[in-house]
mmCIF file of C-alpha atoms in Angstrom:
data_model
loop_
_atom_site.group_PDB
_atom_site.id
_atom_site.type_symbol
_atom_site.label_atom_id
_atom_site.label_comp_id
_atom_site.label_asym_id
_atom_site.label_seq_id
_atom_site.Cartn_x
_atom_site.Cartn_y
_atom_site.Cartn_z
ATOM 1 C CA MET A 1 -9.850 13.349 5.721
ATOM 2 C CA ILE A 2 -7.342 15.422 7.685
ATOM 3 C CA GLN A 3 -6.847 18.901 6.238
ATOM 4 C CA PRO A 4 -3.311 18.894 4.781
ATOM 5 C CA LYS A 5 -0.852 21.534 5.922
ATOM 6 C CA PRO A 6 1.148 23.217 3.131
ATOM 7 C CA GLU A 7 4.285 23.074 5.304
ATOM 8 C CA ILE A 8 4.080 19.283 5.446
ATOM 9 C CA ASP A 9 3.463 19.111 1.704
ATOM 10 C CA GLU A 10 6.586 21.239 1.263
ATOM 11 C CA ALA A 11 8.527 18.894 3.547
ATOM 12 C CA ILE A 12 7.415 15.920 1.436
ATOM 13 C CA LEU A 13 8.576 17.672 -1.736
ATOM 14 C CA PHE A 14 11.905 18.420 -0.035
ATOM 15 C CA ILE A 15 12.286 14.771 0.973
ATOM 16 C CA HIS A 16 11.645 13.525 -2.562
ATOM 17 C CA ALA A 17 14.088 16.064 -3.985
ATOM 18 C CA HIS A 18 16.843 14.789 -1.653
ATOM 19 C CA LEU A 19 16.159 11.041 -1.466
ATOM 20 C CA CYS A 20 19.713 10.205 -2.477
ATOM 21 C CA ASP A 21 21.199 12.491 0.183
ATOM 22 C CA PRO A 22 21.578 11.899 3.923
ATOM 23 C CA LEU A 23 18.491 13.507 5.447
ATOM 24 C CA SER A 24 18.311 14.466 9.108
ATOM 25 C CA LEU A 25 15.141 15.292 11.003
ATOM 26 C CA LYS A 26 16.564 18.685 12.005
ATOM 27 C CA GLN A 27 17.356 19.510 8.391
ATOM 28 C CA ILE A 28 13.822 18.804 7.164
ATOM 29 C CA ALA A 29 12.160 20.537 10.131
ATOM 30 C CA ARG A 30 14.360 23.597 9.663
ATOM 31 C CA HIS A 31 13.454 23.726 5.973
ATOM 32 C CA VAL A 32 9.761 24.233 6.827
ATOM 33 C CA GLY A 33 10.334 26.355 9.928
ATOM 34 C CA TYR A 34 9.332 23.921 12.674
ATOM 35 C CA SER A 35 11.049 22.505 15.695
ATOM 36 C CA PRO A 36 11.782 18.775 15.312
ATOM 37 C CA TYR A 37 9.199 17.948 17.999
ATOM 38 C CA HIS A 38 6.333 19.826 16.333
ATOM 39 C CA PHE A 39 7.391 18.686 12.884
ATOM 40 C CA ILE A 40 7.214 14.994 13.868
ATOM 41 C CA ARG A 41 3.761 15.489 15.384
ATOM 42 C CA LEU A 42 2.338 17.323 12.352
ATOM 43 C CA PHE A 43 4.025 15.031 9.827
ATOM 44 C CA LYS A 44 2.663 11.904 11.490
ATOM 45 C CA ALA A 45 -0.828 13.414 11.754
ATOM 46 C CA GLN A 46 -0.877 14.039 7.985
ATOM 47 C CA THR A 47 0.913 10.967 6.650
ATOM 48 C CA GLY A 48 0.411 8.423 9.431
ATOM 49 C CA LEU A 49 4.166 7.807 9.518
ATOM 50 C CA THR A 50 7.194 9.255 11.240
ATOM 51 C CA PRO A 51 9.457 11.284 8.914
ATOM 52 C CA GLN A 52 12.189 8.634 9.012
ATOM 53 C CA TYR A 53 9.777 5.809 8.164
ATOM 54 C CA TYR A 54 8.354 7.891 5.328
ATOM 55 C CA ILE A 55 11.858 8.577 3.977
ATOM 56 C CA SER A 56 12.740 4.892 4.106
ATOM 57 C CA SER A 57 9.503 4.010 2.275
ATOM 58 C CA ALA A 58 9.976 6.763 -0.320
ATOM 59 C CA ARG A 59 13.461 5.453 -1.064
ATOM 60 C CA LEU A 60 12.087 1.986 -1.725
ATOM 61 C CA GLN A 61 9.430 3.520 -3.967
ATOM 62 C CA LYS A 62 12.235 5.293 -5.847
ATOM 63 C CA ALA A 63 14.017 1.948 -6.175
ATOM 64 C CA LYS A 64 10.884 0.458 -7.759
ATOM 65 C CA GLU A 65 10.877 3.279 -10.302
ATOM 66 C CA LEU A 66 14.563 2.840 -11.120
ATOM 67 C CA LEU A 67 14.141 -0.903 -11.565
ATOM 68 C CA LEU A 68 11.377 -0.422 -14.130
ATOM 69 C CA GLN A 69 12.501 2.757 -15.865
ATOM 70 C CA THR A 70 16.281 2.278 -16.144
ATOM 71 C CA ASN A 71 18.795 -0.428 -16.999
ATOM 72 C CA LEU A 72 20.703 0.047 -13.743
ATOM 73 C CA THR A 73 21.826 -3.115 -12.000
ATOM 74 C CA VAL A 74 20.245 -3.981 -8.668
ATOM 75 C CA ARG A 75 23.495 -2.942 -6.970
ATOM 76 C CA ASP A 76 23.441 0.448 -8.702
ATOM 77 C CA VAL A 77 19.788 0.953 -7.779
ATOM 78 C CA ALA A 78 20.693 0.292 -4.158
ATOM 79 C CA LEU A 79 23.495 2.862 -4.349
ATOM 80 C CA GLU A 80 21.164 5.404 -5.972
ATOM 81 C CA ILE A 81 18.917 5.377 -2.909
ATOM 82 C CA GLY A 82 21.835 5.517 -0.483
ATOM 83 C CA GLN A 83 21.989 1.815 0.420
ATOM 84 C CA GLN A 84 25.565 0.561 0.417
ATOM 85 C CA SER A 85 24.787 -3.095 1.151
ATOM 86 C CA ILE A 86 23.056 -4.932 -1.686
ATOM 87 C CA GLY A 87 22.128 -7.720 0.725
ATOM 88 C CA THR A 88 20.397 -5.325 3.110
ATOM 89 C CA PHE A 89 18.663 -3.576 0.209
ATOM 90 C CA THR A 90 17.399 -6.860 -1.268
ATOM 91 C CA THR A 91 16.112 -8.054 2.106
ATOM 92 C CA ARG A 92 14.297 -4.784 2.871
ATOM 93 C CA PHE A 93 12.864 -4.571 -0.642
ATOM 94 C CA ALA A 94 11.532 -8.133 -0.533
ATOM 95 C CA ASP A 95 10.078 -7.552 2.944
ATOM 96 C CA LYS A 96 8.129 -4.426 1.918
ATOM 97 C CA VAL A 97 7.301 -5.128 -1.749
ATOM 98 C CA GLY A 98 6.772 -8.870 -1.414
ATOM 99 C CA VAL A 99 9.268 -9.913 -4.099
ATOM 100 C CA THR A 100 12.993 -9.417 -4.688
ATOM 101 C CA PRO A 101 14.189 -6.484 -6.826
ATOM 102 C CA ALA A 102 15.049 -8.840 -9.704
ATOM 103 C CA HIS A 103 11.625 -10.501 -9.559
ATOM 104 C CA PHE A 104 9.862 -7.124 -9.374
ATOM 105 C CA ARG A 105 11.638 -6.033 -12.540
ATOM 106 C CA ASP A 106 10.127 -9.047 -14.362
ATOM 107 C CA GLN A 107 6.528 -8.560 -13.182
ATOM 108 C CA HIS A 108 5.229 -6.784 -16.308
ATOM 109 C CA ILE A 109 3.582 -9.919 -17.706
ATOM 110 C CA LEU A 110 2.178 -10.875 -14.300
ATOM 111 C CA ALA A 111 0.626 -7.418 -13.969
ATOM 112 C CA GLU A 112 -1.251 -7.756 -17.247
ATOM 113 C CA THR A 113 -2.273 -11.412 -16.977
ATOM 114 C CA GLY A 114 -3.155 -11.111 -13.300
ATOM 115 C CA LEU A 115 -5.577 -8.262 -13.896
ATOM 116 C CA GLN A 116 -7.262 -10.051 -16.799
ATOM 117 C CA SER A 117 -7.547 -13.251 -14.738
ATOM 118 C CA VAL A 118 -9.244 -11.419 -11.880
ATOM 119 C CA LEU A 119 -11.664 -9.680 -14.231
ATOM 120 C CA SER A 120 -12.542 -12.834 -16.165
ATOM 121 C CA GLU A 121 -12.545 -15.457 -13.406
ATOM 122 C CA SER A 122 -13.416 -13.606 -10.206
ATOM 123 C CA ARG A 123 -16.734 -14.489 -8.624
ATOM 124 C CA GLU A 124 -18.146 -13.481 -5.267
ATOM 125 C CA PRO A 125 -15.348 -11.910 -3.174
ATOM 126 C CA PHE A 126 -14.474 -13.600 0.076
ATOM 127 C CA SER A 127 -12.247 -12.842 3.025
ATOM 128 C CA THR A 128 -9.170 -14.432 4.482
ATOM 129 C CA GLU A 129 -10.228 -16.913 7.148
ATOM 130 C CA ILE A 130 -7.883 -17.225 10.118
ATOM 131 C CA GLY A 131 -8.844 -19.186 13.208
ATOM 132 C CA PRO A 132 -12.183 -20.691 14.186
ATOM 133 C CA THR A 133 -13.681 -17.495 15.604
ATOM 134 C CA GLY A 134 -13.050 -13.811 15.345
ATOM 135 C CA ALA A 135 -14.428 -10.338 14.829
ATOM 136 C CA ILE A 136 -16.113 -9.141 11.641
ATOM 137 C CA ILE A 137 -15.080 -5.962 9.883
ATOM 138 C CA SER A 138 -17.378 -5.082 7.018
ATOM 139 C CA GLY A 139 -18.638 -2.111 5.073
ATOM 140 C CA ARG A 140 -18.979 -0.700 1.605
ATOM 141 C CA VAL A 141 -16.581 0.768 -0.941
ATOM 142 C CA ASN A 142 -17.973 3.868 -2.648
ATOM 143 C CA ALA A 143 -16.679 5.784 -5.670
ATOM 144 C CA GLU A 144 -17.863 8.979 -7.340
ATOM 145 C CA SER A 145 -17.687 7.424 -10.811
ATOM 146 C CA PRO A 146 -17.841 3.825 -12.099
ATOM 147 C CA ILE A 147 -14.687 1.739 -11.750
ATOM 148 C CA HIS A 148 -13.821 -0.683 -14.530
ATOM 149 C CA GLY A 149 -11.125 -2.792 -12.982
ATOM 150 C CA VAL A 150 -10.151 -4.074 -9.560
ATOM 151 C CA ILE A 151 -10.367 -2.641 -6.061
ATOM 152 C CA PHE A 152 -7.821 -3.888 -3.526
ATOM 153 C CA ILE A 153 -8.914 -3.538 0.096
ATOM 154 C CA GLY A 154 -7.182 -4.824 3.187
ATOM 155 C CA LEU A 155 -6.392 -4.542 6.865
ATOM 156 C CA PHE A 156 -2.701 -3.749 7.339
ATOM 157 C CA LEU A 157 -0.580 -3.909 10.460
ATOM 158 C CA ARG A 158 1.017 -0.515 9.746
ATOM 159 C CA PRO A 159 -0.450 2.742 8.384
ATOM 160 C CA ILE A 160 1.184 2.070 5.015
ATOM 161 C CA PRO A 161 0.631 -0.747 2.483
ATOM 162 C CA ASP A 162 4.172 -2.105 2.729
ATOM 163 C CA ALA A 163 3.408 -5.790 3.315
ATOM 164 C CA ILE A 164 0.809 -8.438 2.534
ATOM 165 C CA PRO A 165 -2.324 -7.335 4.426
ATOM 166 C CA ALA A 166 -3.320 -9.370 7.449
ATOM 167 C CA TYR A 167 -6.781 -9.628 5.848
ATOM 168 C CA GLY A 168 -7.523 -8.627 2.288
ATOM 169 C CA THR A 169 -9.686 -9.183 -0.746
ATOM 170 C CA LEU A 170 -10.391 -7.853 -4.235
ATOM 171 C CA LEU A 171 -13.603 -6.386 -5.617
ATOM 172 C CA THR A 172 -14.411 -5.917 -9.292
ATOM 173 C CA SER A 173 -16.718 -2.975 -8.576
ATOM 174 C CA PRO A 174 -17.667 -0.679 -5.678
ATOM 175 C CA GLY A 175 -19.858 -2.455 -3.164
ATOM 176 C CA PRO A 176 -19.811 -4.409 0.080
ATOM 177 C CA PHE A 177 -16.743 -6.001 1.602
ATOM 178 C CA ARG A 178 -16.299 -8.211 4.646
ATOM 179 C CA PHE A 179 -13.418 -9.631 6.662
ATOM 180 C CA SER A 180 -14.349 -12.518 8.944
ATOM 181 C CA ASN A 181 -12.507 -14.146 11.843
ATOM 182 C CA VAL A 182 -10.353 -11.089 12.495
ATOM 183 C CA LYS A 183 -8.101 -11.636 15.489
ATOM 184 C CA PRO A 184 -7.826 -8.982 18.230
ATOM 185 C CA GLY A 185 -5.243 -6.399 17.282
ATOM 186 C CA THR A 186 -4.697 -2.994 15.689
ATOM 187 C CA TYR A 187 -5.269 -2.637 11.957
ATOM 188 C CA TYR A 188 -5.263 0.068 9.303
ATOM 189 C CA LEU A 189 -7.906 -0.110 6.575
ATOM 190 C CA MET A 190 -6.581 0.896 3.138
ATOM 191 C CA ALA A 191 -7.749 0.437 -0.416
ATOM 192 C CA THR A 192 -6.750 1.288 -3.968
ATOM 193 C CA SER A 193 -8.132 0.597 -7.423
ATOM 194 C CA VAL A 194 -6.619 -0.391 -10.772
ATOM 195 C CA SER A 195 -8.405 0.339 -14.044
ATOM 196 C CA SER A 196 -8.672 -2.355 -16.687
ATOM 197 C CA ASP A 197 -7.031 -0.083 -19.270
ATOM 198 C CA MET A 198 -3.942 0.660 -17.177
ATOM 199 C CA ARG A 199 -0.541 -0.289 -18.514
ATOM 200 C CA SER A 200 1.541 -2.781 -16.554
ATOM 201 C CA THR A 201 3.918 -0.015 -15.434
ATOM 202 C CA ASP A 202 1.016 1.923 -13.905
ATOM 203 C CA ILE A 203 -0.012 -1.185 -11.971
ATOM 204 C CA LEU A 204 3.527 -1.804 -10.748
ATOM 205 C CA LEU A 205 3.963 1.883 -9.861
ATOM 206 C CA PRO A 206 0.481 2.886 -8.657
ATOM 207 C CA HIS A 207 1.081 6.615 -8.286
ATOM 208 C CA ARG A 208 -2.229 7.728 -9.815
ATOM 209 C CA THR A 209 -4.627 5.053 -8.588
ATOM 210 C CA LEU A 210 -7.691 6.013 -6.556
ATOM 211 C CA ARG A 211 -7.258 5.099 -2.906
ATOM 212 C CA THR A 212 -8.471 5.509 0.632
ATOM 213 C CA ARG A 213 -7.034 5.147 4.107
ATOM 214 C CA PHE A 214 -8.249 5.759 7.631
ATOM 215 C CA HIS A 215 -5.897 7.883 9.723
ATOM 216 C CA GLU A 216 -7.254 6.325 12.901
ATOM 217 C CA PRO A 217 -6.522 2.631 13.418
ATOM 218 C CA ILE A 218 -9.204 -0.001 13.807
ATOM 219 C CA VAL A 219 -8.800 -1.644 17.195
ATOM 220 C CA VAL A 220 -10.296 -5.107 17.535
ATOM 221 C CA ALA A 221 -10.555 -5.871 21.236
ATOM 222 C CA SER A 222 -12.848 -8.889 21.171
ATOM 223 C CA HIS A 223 -13.481 -11.957 19.022
ATOM 224 C CA HIS A 224 -17.178 -11.082 19.081
ATOM 225 C CA GLN A 225 -16.790 -7.505 17.863
ATOM 226 C CA ARG A 226 -18.432 -6.207 14.699
ATOM 227 C CA ILE A 227 -17.170 -3.023 13.033
ATOM 228 C CA ASP A 228 -18.678 -1.303 9.983
ATOM 229 C CA LYS A 229 -16.761 1.172 7.812
ATOM 230 C CA GLU A 230 -17.700 3.207 4.749
ATOM 231 C CA VAL A 231 -14.830 3.519 2.280
ATOM 232 C CA ALA A 232 -14.726 6.375 -0.245
ATOM 233 C CA LEU A 233 -12.054 6.224 -2.950
ATOM 234 C CA TYR A 234 -10.347 9.517 -3.818
ATOM 235 C CA PRO A 235 -7.463 10.705 -6.041
ATOM 236 C CA PRO A 236 -4.025 10.446 -4.393
ATOM 237 C CA SER A 237 -2.849 13.363 -2.300
ATOM 238 C CA MET A 238 0.603 14.554 -1.292
ATOM 239 C CA GLY A 239 0.366 13.066 2.192
ATOM 240 C CA ASP A 240 -0.578 9.558 1.112
ATOM 241 C CA PRO A 241 2.173 7.024 1.867
ATOM 242 C CA PRO A 242 3.553 5.107 -1.122
ATOM 243 C CA ILE A 243 1.961 1.786 -2.052
ATOM 244 C CA LEU A 244 4.986 -0.492 -1.734
ATOM 245 C CA ILE A 245 3.410 -3.943 -1.810
ATOM 246 C CA SER A 246 3.328 -5.462 -5.306
ATOM 247 C CA LEU A 247 -0.246 -5.314 -6.644
ATOM 248 C CA PRO A 248 0.394 -8.122 -9.179
ATOM 249 C CA LEU A 249 1.506 -10.282 -6.249
ATOM 250 C CA LEU A 250 -1.771 -9.545 -4.426
ATOM 251 C CA MET A 251 -3.748 -10.449 -7.552
ATOM 252 C CA GLN A 252 -1.812 -13.679 -7.923
ATOM 253 C CA ARG A 253 -2.392 -14.630 -4.285
ATOM 254 C CA PHE A 254 -6.081 -13.781 -4.523
ATOM 255 C CA MET A 255 -6.615 -15.945 -7.603
ATOM 256 C CA ALA A 256 -4.697 -18.862 -6.103
ATOM 257 C CA ARG A 257 -6.781 -18.640 -2.933
ATOM 258 C CA GLN A 258 -10.033 -18.364 -4.859
ATOM 259 C CA ARG A 259 -9.254 -21.406 -6.987
ATOM 260 C CA PHE A 260 -8.312 -23.358 -3.858
ATOM 261 C CA PHE A 261 -11.684 -22.651 -2.230
ATOM 262 C CA LEU A 262 -13.572 -23.409 -5.437
ATOM 263 C CA GLU A 263 -11.812 -26.769 -5.700
ATOM 264 C CA LYS A 264 -12.771 -27.540 -2.106
ATOM 265 C CA LYS A 265 -16.410 -26.775 -2.897
ATOM 266 C CA CYS A 266 -16.406 -28.812 -6.097
ATOM 267 C CA PRO A 267 -14.391 -32.008 -5.480
#
């Protein structure tokens, strides 16, 4: 892990304290005593994102909180995070979270039933298969203490889980993982875990879940490449980007895919 800089942690706190205000790069850099150029470089090294992308993501994370913790209308939630157009807000939210704001607000039941379905029905994990040939990215997920729940692990196209992963799977305990038929490209390996005793709100707003991410991207240059990675889950840190993608949605997709493959095997 990259050693966090207290100035960047302070900048992150400043951003979260002013999410509803117009925030300029110069303003944030000045607050922590850096030039904009050096601030961008250090911020990206610690978080993996540019300051503006982080701000945009943090505002959507704030919107998720407001949707679940208040009775504000979707329009008012959009205004709270500085988005004047409800259409633009809804489109961006659906693109990053995977569901519309209204649907996200109703995902409590899906969070609970989805987790129980994975734990009760999940068998051997498998990977997303795309194309007839491709690289293999495999490894092992490690944790300091036992995990009673689900581990989400995936290859994302950006250094933040703000979309359905290009390749992803679920594990019900630490252990091996494998993604087959990975097309050439640049990917970011990220994971998080959900405990079986978590409330639905904690699943929908995974602030405290164990996680891992590689600061350096995984570059697949050949269909015949094989890459091995060791994944160690750790408590969240200040520099970790928010988990925007809906975890109940990922569980739902995983179970639907698993049942599809089981039906193909057992006609």
